[in-house]
PDB file of C-alpha atoms and ligand atoms in Angstrom:
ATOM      1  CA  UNK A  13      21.013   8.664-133.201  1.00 96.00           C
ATOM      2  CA  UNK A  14      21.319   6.083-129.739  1.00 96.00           C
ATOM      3  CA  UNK A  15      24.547   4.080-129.574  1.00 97.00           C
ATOM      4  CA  UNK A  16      24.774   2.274-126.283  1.00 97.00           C
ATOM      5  CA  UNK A  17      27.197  -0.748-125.475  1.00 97.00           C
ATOM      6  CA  UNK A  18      26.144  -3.202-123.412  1.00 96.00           C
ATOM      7  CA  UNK A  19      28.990  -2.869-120.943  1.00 96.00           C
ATOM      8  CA  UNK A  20      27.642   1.265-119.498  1.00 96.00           C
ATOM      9  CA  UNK A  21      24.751  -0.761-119.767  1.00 95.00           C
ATOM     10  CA  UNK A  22      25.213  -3.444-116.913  1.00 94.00           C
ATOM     11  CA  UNK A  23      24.722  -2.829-113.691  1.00 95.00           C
ATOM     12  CA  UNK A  24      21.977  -0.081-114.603  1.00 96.00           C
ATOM     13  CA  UNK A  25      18.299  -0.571-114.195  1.00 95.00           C
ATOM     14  CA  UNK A  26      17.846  -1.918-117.729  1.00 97.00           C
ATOM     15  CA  UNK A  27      19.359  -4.996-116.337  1.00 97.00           C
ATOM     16  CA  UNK A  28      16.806  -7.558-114.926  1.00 96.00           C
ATOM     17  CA  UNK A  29      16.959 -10.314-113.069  1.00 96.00           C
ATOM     18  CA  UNK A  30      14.839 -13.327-113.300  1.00 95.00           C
ATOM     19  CA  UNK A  31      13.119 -13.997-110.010  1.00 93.00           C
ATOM     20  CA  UNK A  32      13.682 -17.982-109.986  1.00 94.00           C
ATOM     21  CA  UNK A  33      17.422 -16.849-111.423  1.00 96.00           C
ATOM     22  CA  UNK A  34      16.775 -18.544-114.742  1.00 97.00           C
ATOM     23  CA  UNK A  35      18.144 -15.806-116.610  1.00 97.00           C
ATOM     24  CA  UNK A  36      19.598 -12.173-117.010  1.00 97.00           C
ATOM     25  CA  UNK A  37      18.411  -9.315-119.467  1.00 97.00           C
ATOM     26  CA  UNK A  38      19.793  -6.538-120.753  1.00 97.00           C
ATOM     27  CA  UNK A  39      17.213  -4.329-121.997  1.00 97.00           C
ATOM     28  CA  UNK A  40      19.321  -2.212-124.941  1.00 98.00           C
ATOM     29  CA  UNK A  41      16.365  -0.246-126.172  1.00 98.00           C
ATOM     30  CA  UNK A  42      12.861   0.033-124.332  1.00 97.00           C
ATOM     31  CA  UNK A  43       9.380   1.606-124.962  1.00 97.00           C
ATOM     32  CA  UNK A  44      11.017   5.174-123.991  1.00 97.00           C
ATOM     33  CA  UNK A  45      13.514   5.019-126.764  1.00 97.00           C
ATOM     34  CA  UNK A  46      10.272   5.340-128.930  1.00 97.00           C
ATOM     35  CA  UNK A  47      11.549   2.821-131.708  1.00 98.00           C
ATOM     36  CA  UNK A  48       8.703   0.781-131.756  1.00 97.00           C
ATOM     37  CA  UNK A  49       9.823  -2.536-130.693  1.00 98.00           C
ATOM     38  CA  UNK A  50      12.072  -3.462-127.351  1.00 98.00           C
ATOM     39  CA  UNK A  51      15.939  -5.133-127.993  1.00 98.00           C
ATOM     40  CA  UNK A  52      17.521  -6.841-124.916  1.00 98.00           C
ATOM     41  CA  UNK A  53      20.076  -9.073-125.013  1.00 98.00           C
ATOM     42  CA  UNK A  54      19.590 -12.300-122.618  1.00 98.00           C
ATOM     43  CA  UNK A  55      21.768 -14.972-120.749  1.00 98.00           C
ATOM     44  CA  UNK A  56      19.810 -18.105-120.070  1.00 98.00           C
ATOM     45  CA  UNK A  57      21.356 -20.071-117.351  1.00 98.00           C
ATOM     46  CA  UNK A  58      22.904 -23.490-118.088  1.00 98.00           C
ATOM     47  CA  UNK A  59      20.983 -26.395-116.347  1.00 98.00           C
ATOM     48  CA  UNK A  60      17.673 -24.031-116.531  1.00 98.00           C
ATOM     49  CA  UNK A  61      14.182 -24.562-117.552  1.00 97.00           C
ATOM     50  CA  UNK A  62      11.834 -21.732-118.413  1.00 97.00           C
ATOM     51  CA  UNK A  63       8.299 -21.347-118.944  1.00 96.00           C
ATOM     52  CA  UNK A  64       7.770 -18.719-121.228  1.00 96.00           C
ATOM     53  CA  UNK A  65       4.062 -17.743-122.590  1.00 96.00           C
ATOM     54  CA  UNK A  66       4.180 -14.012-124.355  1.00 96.00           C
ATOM     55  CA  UNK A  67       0.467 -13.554-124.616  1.00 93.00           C
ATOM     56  CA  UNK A  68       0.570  -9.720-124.651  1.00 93.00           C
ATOM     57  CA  UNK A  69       3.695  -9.955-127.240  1.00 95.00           C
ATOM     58  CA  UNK A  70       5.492 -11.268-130.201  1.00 97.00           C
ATOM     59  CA  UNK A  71       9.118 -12.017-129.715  1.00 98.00           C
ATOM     60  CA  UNK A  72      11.980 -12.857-132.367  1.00 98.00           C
ATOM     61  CA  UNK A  73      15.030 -14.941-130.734  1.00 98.00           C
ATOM     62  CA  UNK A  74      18.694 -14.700-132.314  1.00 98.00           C
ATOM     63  CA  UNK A  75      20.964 -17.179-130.610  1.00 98.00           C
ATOM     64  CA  UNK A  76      24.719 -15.998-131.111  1.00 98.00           C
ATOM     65  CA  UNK A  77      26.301 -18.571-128.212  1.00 98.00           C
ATOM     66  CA  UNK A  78      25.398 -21.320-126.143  1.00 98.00           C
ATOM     67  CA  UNK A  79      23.482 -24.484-126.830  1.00 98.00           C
ATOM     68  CA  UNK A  80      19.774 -24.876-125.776  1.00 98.00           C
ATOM     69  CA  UNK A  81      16.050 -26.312-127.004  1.00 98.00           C
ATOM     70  CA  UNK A  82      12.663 -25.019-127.549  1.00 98.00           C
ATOM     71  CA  UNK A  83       9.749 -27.387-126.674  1.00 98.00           C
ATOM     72  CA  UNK A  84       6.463 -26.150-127.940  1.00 98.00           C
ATOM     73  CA  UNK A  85       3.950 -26.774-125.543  1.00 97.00           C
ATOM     74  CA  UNK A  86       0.646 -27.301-127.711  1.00 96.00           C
ATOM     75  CA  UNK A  87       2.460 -29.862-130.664  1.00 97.00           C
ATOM     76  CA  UNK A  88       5.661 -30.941-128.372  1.00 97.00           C
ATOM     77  CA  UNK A  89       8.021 -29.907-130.623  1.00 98.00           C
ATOM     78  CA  UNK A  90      11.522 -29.866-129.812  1.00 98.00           C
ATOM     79  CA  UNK A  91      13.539 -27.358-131.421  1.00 98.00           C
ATOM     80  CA  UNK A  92      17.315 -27.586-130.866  1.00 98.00           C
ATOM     81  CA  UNK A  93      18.834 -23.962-130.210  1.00 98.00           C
ATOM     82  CA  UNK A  94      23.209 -22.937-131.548  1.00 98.00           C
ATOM     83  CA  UNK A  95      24.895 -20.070-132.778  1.00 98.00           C
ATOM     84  CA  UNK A  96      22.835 -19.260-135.953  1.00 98.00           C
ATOM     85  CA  UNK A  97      19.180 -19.600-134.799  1.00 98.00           C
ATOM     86  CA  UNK A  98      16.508 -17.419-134.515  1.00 98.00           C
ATOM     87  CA  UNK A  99      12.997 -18.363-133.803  1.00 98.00           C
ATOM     88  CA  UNK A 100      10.274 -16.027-133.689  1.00 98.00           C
ATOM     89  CA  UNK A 101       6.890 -16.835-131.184  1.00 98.00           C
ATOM     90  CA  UNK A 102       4.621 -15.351-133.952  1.00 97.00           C
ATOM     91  CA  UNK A 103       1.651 -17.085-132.451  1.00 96.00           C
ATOM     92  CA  UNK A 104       2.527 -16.641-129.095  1.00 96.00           C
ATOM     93  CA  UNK A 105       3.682 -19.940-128.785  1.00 97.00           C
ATOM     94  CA  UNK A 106       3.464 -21.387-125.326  1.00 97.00           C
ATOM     95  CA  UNK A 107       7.010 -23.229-124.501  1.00 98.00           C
ATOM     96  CA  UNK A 108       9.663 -24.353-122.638  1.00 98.00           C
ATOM     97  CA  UNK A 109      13.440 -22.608-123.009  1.00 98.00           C
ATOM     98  CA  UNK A 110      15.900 -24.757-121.721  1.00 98.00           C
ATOM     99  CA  UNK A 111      19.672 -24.308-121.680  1.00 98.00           C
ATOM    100  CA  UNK A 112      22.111 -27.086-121.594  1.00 98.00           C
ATOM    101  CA  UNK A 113      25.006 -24.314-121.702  1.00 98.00           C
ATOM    102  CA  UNK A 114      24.542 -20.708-121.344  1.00 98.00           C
ATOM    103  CA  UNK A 115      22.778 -19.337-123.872  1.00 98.00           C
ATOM    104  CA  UNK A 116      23.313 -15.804-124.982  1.00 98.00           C
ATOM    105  CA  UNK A 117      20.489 -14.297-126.822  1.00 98.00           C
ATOM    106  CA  UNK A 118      19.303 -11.451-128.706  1.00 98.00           C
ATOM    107  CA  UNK A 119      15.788 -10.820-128.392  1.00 98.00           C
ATOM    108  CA  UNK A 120      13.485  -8.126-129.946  1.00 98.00           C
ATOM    109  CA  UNK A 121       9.672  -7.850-128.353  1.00 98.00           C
ATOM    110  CA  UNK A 122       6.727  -5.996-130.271  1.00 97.00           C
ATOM    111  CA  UNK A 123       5.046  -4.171-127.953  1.00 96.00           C
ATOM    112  CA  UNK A 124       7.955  -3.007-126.473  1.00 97.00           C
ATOM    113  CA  UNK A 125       8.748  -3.430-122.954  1.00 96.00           C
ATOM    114  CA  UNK A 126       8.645  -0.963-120.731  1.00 95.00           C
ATOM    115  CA  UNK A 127      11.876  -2.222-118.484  1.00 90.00           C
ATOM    116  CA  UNK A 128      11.650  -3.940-115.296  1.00 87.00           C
ATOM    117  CA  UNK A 129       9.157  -7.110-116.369  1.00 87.00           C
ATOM    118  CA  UNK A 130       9.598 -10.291-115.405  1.00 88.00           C
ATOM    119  CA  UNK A 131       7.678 -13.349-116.152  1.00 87.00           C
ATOM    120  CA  UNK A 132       4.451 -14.171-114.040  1.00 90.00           C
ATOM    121  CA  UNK A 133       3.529 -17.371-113.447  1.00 89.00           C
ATOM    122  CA  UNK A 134       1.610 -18.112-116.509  1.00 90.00           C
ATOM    123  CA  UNK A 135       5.311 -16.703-118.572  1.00 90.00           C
ATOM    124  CA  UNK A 136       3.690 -13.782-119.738  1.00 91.00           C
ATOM    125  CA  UNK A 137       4.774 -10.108-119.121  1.00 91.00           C
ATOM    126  CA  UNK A 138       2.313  -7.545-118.379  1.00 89.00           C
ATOM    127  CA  UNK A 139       1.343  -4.746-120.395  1.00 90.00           C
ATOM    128  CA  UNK A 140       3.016  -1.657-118.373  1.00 87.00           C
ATOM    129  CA  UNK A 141       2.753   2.056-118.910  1.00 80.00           C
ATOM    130  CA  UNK A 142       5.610   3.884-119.129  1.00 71.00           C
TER     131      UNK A 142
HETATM  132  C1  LIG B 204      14.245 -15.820-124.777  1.00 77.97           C
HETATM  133  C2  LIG B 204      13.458 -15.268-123.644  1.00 77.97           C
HETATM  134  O1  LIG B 204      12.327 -14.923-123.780  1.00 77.97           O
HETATM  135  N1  LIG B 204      14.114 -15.175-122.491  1.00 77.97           N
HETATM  136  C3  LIG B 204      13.523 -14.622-121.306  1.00 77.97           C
HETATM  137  C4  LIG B 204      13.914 -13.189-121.077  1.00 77.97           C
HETATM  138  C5  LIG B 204      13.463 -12.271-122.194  1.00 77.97           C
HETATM  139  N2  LIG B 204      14.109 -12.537-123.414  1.00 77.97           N
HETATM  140  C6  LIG B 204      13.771 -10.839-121.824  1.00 77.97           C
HETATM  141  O2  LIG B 204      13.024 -10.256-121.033  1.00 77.97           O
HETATM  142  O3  LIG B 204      14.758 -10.302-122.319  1.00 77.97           O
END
């Protein structure tokens, strides 16, 4: 069995850094922990807008602080993000994160990740060995 907490966790290579400084992401459980999927927890900066466009994967959201939206780039849908919501990109949805506090999130990707990915400039991650 794994048990981690996210504090030994900090501060440790599974903690990545978006490049423009939008956001922070703790990467719990990763390809190598051979569980199928990847688990990260995520701080999204207040005052922050992210473009975010997981072509290679699907990702589930769980928001358990901070207030945000979700603007879906092909419909321009604007979905208002609290304590309490998840949203899942199960069509790869194309969109905009923003936060209008920080937003602490729990995030699960299928393929996993394989650790240090960041966004490129389309908002997808790569698909990495590892
Ligand atoms: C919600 C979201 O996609 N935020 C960007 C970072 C990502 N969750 C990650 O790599 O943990």
């Amino acid at each position: 069995m794994l048990v981690r907490k996210i504090e030994d966790i900090k501060g440790t290579e599974r903690e990545v850094h978006a490049e423009n400084g939008n956001w922070t992401s703790t990467r719990i459980l990763l390809k190598k922990d051979n569980m199928g999927f990847s688990f990260h927890e995520t701080v999204i900066y207040a005052g922050t807008e992210t473009l975010i466009w997981y072509r290679n994967h699907l990702e589930a959201v769980y928001c358990i602080e901070g207030k945000g939206e979700v603007e879906t780039i092909d419909d321009g849908r604007v979905y208002p993000i609290e304590p309490g919501t998840m949203y899942a990109l199960d069509k790869n949805d194309k969109h905009y994160l923003r936060a209008s506090e920080d937003l602490r999130l729990v995030c699960v990707f299928n393929p996993p990740l394989v650790g240090n990915e960041v966004h490129r400039e389309d908002g997808s991650y790569p698909i990495l060995e590892g």
